[in-house]
CSV table of C-alpha atoms in Angstrom, one decimal:
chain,number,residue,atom,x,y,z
A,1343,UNK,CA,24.4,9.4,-38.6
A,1344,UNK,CA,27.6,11.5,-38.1
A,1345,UNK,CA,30.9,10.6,-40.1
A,1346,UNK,CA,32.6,10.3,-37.2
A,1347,UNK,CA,30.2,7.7,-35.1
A,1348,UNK,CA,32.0,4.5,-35.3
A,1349,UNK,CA,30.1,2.2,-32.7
A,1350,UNK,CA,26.8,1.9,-34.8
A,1351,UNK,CA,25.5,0.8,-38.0
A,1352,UNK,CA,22.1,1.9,-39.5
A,1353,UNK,CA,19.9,-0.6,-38.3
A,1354,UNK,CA,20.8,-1.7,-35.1
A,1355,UNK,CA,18.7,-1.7,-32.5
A,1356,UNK,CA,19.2,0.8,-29.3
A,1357,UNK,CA,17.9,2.2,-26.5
A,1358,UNK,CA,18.3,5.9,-25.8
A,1359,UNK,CA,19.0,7.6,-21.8
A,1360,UNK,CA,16.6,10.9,-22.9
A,1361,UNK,CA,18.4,13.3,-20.6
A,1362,UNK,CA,21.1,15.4,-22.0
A,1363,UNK,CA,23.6,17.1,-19.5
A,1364,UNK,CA,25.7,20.0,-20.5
A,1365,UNK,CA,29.1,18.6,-19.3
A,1366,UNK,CA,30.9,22.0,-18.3
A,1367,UNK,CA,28.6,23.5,-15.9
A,1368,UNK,CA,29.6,24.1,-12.1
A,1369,UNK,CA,27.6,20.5,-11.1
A,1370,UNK,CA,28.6,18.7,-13.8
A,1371,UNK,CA,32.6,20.0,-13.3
A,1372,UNK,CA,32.3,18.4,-10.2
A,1373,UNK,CA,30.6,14.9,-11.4
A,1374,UNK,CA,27.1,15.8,-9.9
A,1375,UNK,CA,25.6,15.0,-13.8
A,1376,UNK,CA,21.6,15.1,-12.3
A,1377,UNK,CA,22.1,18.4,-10.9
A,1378,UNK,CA,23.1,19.8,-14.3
A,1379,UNK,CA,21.7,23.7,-14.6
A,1380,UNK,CA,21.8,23.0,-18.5
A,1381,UNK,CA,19.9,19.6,-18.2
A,1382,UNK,CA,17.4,19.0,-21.4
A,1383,UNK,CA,15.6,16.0,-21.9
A,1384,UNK,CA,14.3,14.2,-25.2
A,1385,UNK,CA,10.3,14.8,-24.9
A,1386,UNK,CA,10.3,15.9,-21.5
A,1387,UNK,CA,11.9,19.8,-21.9
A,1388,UNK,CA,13.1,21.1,-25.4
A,1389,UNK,CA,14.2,18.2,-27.6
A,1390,UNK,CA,11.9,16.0,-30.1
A,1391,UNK,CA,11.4,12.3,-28.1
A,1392,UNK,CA,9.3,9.1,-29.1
A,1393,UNK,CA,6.4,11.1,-30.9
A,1394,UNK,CA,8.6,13.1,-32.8
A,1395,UNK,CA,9.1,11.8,-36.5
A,1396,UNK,CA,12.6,12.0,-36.5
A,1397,UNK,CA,14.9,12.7,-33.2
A,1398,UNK,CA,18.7,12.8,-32.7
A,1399,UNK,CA,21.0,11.9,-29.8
A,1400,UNK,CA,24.1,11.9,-29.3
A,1401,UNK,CA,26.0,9.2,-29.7
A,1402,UNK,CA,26.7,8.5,-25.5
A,1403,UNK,CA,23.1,8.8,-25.0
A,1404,UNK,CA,22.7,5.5,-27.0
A,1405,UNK,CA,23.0,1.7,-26.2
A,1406,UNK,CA,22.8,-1.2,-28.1
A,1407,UNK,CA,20.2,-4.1,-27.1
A,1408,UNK,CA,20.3,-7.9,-28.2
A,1409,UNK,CA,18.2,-9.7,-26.2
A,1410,UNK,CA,15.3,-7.6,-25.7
A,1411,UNK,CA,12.4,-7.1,-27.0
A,1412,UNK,CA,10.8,-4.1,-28.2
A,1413,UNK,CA,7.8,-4.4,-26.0
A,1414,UNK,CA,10.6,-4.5,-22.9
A,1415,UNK,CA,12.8,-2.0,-24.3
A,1416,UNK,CA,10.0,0.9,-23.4
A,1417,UNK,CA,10.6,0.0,-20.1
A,1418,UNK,CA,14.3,0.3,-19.5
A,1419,UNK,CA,14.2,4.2,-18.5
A,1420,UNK,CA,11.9,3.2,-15.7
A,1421,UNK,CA,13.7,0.5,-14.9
A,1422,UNK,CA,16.9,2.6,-15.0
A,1423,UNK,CA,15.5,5.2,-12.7
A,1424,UNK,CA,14.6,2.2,-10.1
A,1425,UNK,CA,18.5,1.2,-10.3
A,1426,UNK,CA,19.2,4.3,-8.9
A,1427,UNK,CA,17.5,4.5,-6.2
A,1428,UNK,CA,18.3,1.5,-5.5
A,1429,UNK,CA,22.1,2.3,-5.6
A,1430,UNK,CA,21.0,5.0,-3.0
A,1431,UNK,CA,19.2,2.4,-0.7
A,1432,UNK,CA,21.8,0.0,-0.3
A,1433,UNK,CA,20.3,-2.6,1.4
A,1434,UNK,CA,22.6,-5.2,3.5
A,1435,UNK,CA,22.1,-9.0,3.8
A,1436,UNK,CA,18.9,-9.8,5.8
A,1437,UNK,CA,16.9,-6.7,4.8
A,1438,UNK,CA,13.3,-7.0,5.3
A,1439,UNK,CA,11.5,-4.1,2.8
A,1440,UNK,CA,7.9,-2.9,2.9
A,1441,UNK,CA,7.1,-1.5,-0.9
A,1442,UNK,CA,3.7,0.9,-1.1
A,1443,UNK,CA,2.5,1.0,-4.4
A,1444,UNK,CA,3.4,-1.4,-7.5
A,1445,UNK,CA,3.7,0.8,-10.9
A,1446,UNK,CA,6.3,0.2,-13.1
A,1447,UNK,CA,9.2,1.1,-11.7
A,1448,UNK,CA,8.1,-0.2,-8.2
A,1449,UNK,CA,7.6,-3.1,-10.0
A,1450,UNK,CA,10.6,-3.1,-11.6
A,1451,UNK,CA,12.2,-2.0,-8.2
A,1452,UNK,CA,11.2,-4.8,-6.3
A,1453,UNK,CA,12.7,-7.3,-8.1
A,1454,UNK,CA,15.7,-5.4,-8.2
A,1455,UNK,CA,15.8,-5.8,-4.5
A,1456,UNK,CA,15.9,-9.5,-4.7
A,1457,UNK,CA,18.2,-9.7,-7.4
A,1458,UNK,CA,22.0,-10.0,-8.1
A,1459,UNK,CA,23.2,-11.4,-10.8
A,1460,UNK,CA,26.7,-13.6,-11.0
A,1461,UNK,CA,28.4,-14.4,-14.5
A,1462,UNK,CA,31.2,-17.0,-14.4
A,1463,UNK,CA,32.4,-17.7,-17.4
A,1464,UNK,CA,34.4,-21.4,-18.5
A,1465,UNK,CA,35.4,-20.8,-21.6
A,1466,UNK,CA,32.0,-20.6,-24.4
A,1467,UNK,CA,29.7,-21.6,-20.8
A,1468,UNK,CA,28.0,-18.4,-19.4
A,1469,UNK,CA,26.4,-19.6,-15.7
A,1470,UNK,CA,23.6,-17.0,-14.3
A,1471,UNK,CA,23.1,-17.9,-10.9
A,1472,UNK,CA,20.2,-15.5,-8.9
A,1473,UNK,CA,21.3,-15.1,-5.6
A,1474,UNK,CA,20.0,-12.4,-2.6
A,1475,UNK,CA,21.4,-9.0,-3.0
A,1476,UNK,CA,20.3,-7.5,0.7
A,1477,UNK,CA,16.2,-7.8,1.1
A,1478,UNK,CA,15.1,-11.5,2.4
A,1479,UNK,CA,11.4,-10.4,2.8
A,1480,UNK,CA,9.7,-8.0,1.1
A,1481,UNK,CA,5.9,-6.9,1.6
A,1482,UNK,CA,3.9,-4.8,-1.1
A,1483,UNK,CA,1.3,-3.1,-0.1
A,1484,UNK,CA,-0.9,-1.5,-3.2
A,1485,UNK,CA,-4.2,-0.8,-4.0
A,1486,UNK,CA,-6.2,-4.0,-4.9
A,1487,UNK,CA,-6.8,-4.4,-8.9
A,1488,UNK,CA,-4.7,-4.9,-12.0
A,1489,UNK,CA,-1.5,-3.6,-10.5
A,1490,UNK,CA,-1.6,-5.6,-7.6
A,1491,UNK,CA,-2.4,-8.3,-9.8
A,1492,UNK,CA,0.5,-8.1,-11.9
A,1493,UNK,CA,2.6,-7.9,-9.1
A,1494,UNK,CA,1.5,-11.2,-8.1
A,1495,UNK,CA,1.8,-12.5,-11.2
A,1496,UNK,CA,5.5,-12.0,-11.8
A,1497,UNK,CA,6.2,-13.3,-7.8
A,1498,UNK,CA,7.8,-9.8,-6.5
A,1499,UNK,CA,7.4,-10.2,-3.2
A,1500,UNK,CA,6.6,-12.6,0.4
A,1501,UNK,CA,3.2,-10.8,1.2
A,1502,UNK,CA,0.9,-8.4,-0.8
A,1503,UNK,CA,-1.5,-6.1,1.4
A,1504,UNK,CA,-4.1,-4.9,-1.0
A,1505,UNK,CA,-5.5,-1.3,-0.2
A,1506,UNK,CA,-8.9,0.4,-1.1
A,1507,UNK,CA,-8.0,3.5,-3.1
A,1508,UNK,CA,-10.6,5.4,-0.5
A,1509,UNK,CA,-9.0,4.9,2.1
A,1510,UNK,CA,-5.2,5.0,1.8
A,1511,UNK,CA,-4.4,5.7,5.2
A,1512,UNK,CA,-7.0,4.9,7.9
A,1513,UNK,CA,-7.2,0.9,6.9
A,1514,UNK,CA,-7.0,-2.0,9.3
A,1515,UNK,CA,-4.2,-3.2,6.5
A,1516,UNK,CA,-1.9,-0.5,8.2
A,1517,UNK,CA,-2.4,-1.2,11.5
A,1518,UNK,CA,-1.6,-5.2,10.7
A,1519,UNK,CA,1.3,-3.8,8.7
A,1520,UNK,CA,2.2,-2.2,12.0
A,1521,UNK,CA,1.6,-4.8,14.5
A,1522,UNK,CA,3.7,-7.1,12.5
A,1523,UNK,CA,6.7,-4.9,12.3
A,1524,UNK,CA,6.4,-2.9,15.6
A,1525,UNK,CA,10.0,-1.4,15.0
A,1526,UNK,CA,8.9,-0.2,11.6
A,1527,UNK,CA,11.2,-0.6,8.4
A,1528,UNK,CA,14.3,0.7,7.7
A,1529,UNK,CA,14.0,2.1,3.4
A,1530,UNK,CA,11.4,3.5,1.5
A,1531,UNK,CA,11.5,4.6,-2.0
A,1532,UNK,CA,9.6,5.4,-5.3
A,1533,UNK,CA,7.4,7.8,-4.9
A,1534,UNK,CA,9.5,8.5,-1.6
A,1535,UNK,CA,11.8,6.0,-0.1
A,1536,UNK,CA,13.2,6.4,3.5
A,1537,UNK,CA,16.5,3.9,4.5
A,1538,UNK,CA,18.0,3.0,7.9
A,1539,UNK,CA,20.8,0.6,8.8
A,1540,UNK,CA,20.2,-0.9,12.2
A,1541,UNK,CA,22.0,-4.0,13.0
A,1542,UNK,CA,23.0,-6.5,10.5
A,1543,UNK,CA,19.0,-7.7,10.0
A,1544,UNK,CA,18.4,-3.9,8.2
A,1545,UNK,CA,14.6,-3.3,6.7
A,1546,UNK,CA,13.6,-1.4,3.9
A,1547,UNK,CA,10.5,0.8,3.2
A,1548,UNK,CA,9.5,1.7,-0.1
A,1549,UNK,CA,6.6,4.1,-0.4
A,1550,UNK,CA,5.6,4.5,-4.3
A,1551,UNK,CA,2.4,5.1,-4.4
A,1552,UNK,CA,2.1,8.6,-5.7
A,1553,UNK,CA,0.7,9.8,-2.7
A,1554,UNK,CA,1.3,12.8,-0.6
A,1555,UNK,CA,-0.8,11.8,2.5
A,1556,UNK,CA,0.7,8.6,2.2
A,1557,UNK,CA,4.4,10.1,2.1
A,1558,UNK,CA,3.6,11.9,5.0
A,1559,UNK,CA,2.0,8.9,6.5
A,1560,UNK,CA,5.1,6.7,5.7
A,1561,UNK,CA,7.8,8.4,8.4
A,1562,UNK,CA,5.8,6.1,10.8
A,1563,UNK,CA,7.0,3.3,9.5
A,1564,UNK,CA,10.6,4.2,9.8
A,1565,UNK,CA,13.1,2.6,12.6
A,1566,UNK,CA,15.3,4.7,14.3
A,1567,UNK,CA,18.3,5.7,12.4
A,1568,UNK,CA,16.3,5.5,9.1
A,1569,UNK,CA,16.9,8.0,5.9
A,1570,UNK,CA,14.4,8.7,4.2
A,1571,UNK,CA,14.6,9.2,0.3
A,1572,UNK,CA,11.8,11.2,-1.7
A,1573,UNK,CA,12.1,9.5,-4.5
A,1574,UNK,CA,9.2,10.5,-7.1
A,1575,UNK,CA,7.1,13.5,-9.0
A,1576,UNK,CA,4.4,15.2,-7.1
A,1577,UNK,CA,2.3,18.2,-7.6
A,1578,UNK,CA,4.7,21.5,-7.0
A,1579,UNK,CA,1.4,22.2,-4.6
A,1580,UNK,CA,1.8,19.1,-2.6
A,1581,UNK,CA,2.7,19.6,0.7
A,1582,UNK,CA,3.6,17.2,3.9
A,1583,UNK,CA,4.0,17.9,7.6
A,1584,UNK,CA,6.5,15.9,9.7
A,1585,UNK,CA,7.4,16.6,13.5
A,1586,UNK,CA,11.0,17.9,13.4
A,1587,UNK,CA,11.2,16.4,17.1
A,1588,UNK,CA,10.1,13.0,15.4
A,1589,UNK,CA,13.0,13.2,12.6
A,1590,UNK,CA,15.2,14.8,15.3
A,1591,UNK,CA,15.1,12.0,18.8
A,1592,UNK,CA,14.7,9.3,15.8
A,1593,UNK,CA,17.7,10.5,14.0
A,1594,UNK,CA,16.2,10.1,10.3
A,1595,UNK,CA,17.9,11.6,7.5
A,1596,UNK,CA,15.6,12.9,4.9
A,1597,UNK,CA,17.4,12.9,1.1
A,1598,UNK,CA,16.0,11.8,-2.7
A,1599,UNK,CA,16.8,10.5,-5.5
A,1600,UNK,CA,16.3,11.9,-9.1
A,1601,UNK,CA,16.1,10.2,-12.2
A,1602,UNK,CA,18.7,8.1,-13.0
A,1603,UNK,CA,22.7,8.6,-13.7
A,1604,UNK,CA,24.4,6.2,-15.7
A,1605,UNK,CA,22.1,3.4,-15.1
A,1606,UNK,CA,20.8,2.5,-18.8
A,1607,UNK,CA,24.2,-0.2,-19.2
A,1608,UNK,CA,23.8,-1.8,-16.1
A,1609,UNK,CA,19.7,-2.0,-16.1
A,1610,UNK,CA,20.6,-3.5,-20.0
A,1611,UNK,CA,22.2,-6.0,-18.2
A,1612,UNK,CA,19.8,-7.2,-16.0
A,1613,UNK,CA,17.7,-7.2,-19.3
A,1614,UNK,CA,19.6,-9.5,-21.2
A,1615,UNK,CA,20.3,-11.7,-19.1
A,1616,UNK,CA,16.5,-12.4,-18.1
A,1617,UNK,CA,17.0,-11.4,-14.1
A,1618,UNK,CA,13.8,-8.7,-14.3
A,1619,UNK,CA,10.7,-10.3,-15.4
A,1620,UNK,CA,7.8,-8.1,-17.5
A,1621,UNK,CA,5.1,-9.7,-18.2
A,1622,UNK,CA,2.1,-8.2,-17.8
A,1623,UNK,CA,3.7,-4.7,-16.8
A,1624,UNK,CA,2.9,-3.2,-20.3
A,1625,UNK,CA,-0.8,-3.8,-20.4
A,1626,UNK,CA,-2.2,-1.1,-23.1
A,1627,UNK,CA,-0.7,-1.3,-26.7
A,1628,UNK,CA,-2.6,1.5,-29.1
A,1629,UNK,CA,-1.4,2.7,-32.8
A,1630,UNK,CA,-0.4,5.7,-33.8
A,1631,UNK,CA,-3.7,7.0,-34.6
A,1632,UNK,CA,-5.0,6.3,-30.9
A,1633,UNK,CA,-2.9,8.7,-29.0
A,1634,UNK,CA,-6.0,10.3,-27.7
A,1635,UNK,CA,-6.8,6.4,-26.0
A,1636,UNK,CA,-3.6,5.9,-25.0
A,1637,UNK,CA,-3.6,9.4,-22.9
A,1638,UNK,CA,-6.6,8.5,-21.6
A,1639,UNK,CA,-5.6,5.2,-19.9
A,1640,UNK,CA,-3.0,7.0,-18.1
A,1641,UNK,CA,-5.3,9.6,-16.9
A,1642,UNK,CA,-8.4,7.0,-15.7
A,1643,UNK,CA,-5.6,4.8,-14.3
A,1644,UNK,CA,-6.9,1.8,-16.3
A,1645,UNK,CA,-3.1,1.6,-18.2
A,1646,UNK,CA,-0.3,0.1,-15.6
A,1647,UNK,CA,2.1,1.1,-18.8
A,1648,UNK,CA,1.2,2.2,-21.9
A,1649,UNK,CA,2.5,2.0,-25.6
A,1650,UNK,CA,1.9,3.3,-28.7
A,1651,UNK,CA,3.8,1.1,-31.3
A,1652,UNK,CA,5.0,1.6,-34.5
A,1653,UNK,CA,4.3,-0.4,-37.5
């Protein structure tokens, strides 16, 4: 640790935003830190990250965690990244949301949507009160299995619309998903997220499946007036087609949402104070010497999130 960090000891516990931005280029001069043309990123591009022995970060790229476990802590970035886009969503009071697909940071998304958190402090009492920060009713629709399962578990949502991985599109789940909400939703996010304000009663589609046929799919589901966010990582190959008289009479705005910018001390907080529930989220736990396994779990799908932890 340098001589001149101040605001840590050896031994306390942190949690480290992996991205680091240049500060002086021609986006960052201008406060646009996620468009940085110097961006690195701790195991991602150029820098050593979790499975390096040894890694070091600068001192702003770290924050201190009390009241969270180390199991949790891996899912803060995530978690952080959802807290963006849900700063670009904005949902107002009386939002109704449809969510497609329940990974981690859907999962961790769709609670966010409920939440709000107010502290009022009298004098050494601390009162947490959870309270509706825009969406009154939200639908996840997912593919049936563990996922969907856990996303039950932890109580995310009003109604869960399970999907057969086969058929992601063509399904009689859609077309009740549709004759239920005939005006279609108003934000959808993750993998892609589209948003529209009409009215005070706004609705919210979140599409975070991973799915480019479902992406392209999900710009029916979007009221008039909607934006709609890509918010997610597909193949550089991937391609969708949308009718530009569709996005044009409909007046959707098309726009996405990166990573995550400042978000780590904010998503702490929800943490801490125990707003965002986890269970059941980080489902594979391998050793060191199981890396191979743990990679694996990813790629067959059979992992919702999975750790390797240290002894």
């Amino acid at each position: 640790m340098a001589d001149d960090v101040k605001d840590f000891r050896v031994g306390d516990r942190v949690a480290a935003d992996a991205l680091e931005l240049c500060g002086y280029c021609y986006y960052c001069r201008r406060g646009k830190d996620l468009l940085c043309e110097n961006m690195n990123g701790h195991g991602v591009f150029n820098l050593d990250g979790g499975f390096a022995e040894y890694a070091s970060y600068a001192k702003g790229r770290l924050f201190k965690i009390n009241n969270i476990s180390d199991l949790d802590a891996t899912l803060l970035e995530p978690a952080a990244c959802a807290m963006q886009g849900i700063e670009r969503i904005a949902p107002k009071p009386g939002s109704h949301a449809l969510l497609i697909g329940c990974g981690p940071t859907g999962l961790m998304m769709a609670q966010f949507l409920f939440c709000f958190l107010i502290i009022k402090s009298q004098a050494s009492l601390t009162c947490l009160r959870r309270k509706h920060s825009g969406v009154s009713h939200l639908t996840v629709a997912a593919l049936e299995g563990s996922r969907m399962d856990v996303a039950k578990d932890l109580d995310v949502a009003n109604v869960y619309v399970p999907l057969s991985r086969d058929e992601m599109i063509a399904t009689p789940q859609w077309a009740q998903i549709k004759k239920e909400n005939p005006k279609g939703f108003d934000i959808g996010s993750y993998v892609f997220l589209k948003w529209r304000t009409v009215g005070v009663n706004t609705k919210v589609v979140i599409e975070a499946s991973g799915n480019s046929k479902v992406l392209e799919n999900a710009i029916q589901y979007v009221r008039r007036g909607g934006k709609l966010l890509c918010y997610g990582v597909y193949s550089p190959s991937a391609c969708v087609t949308w009718s530009p008289a569709q996005i044009f009479s409909n007046d959707i705005t098309i726009f996405s949402s990166f990573s995550e910018a400042d978000k780590f001390p904010s998503t702490i907080d929800y943490f801490e104070s125990g707003q965002i529930k986890t269970k059941g989220i980080v489902n594979k736990i391998f050793k060191l010497e199981q890396w191979g396994e743990a990679i694996e779990s990813i790629r067959n799908k059979s992992a919702i999130k999975a750790i390797i932890a240290f002894d």
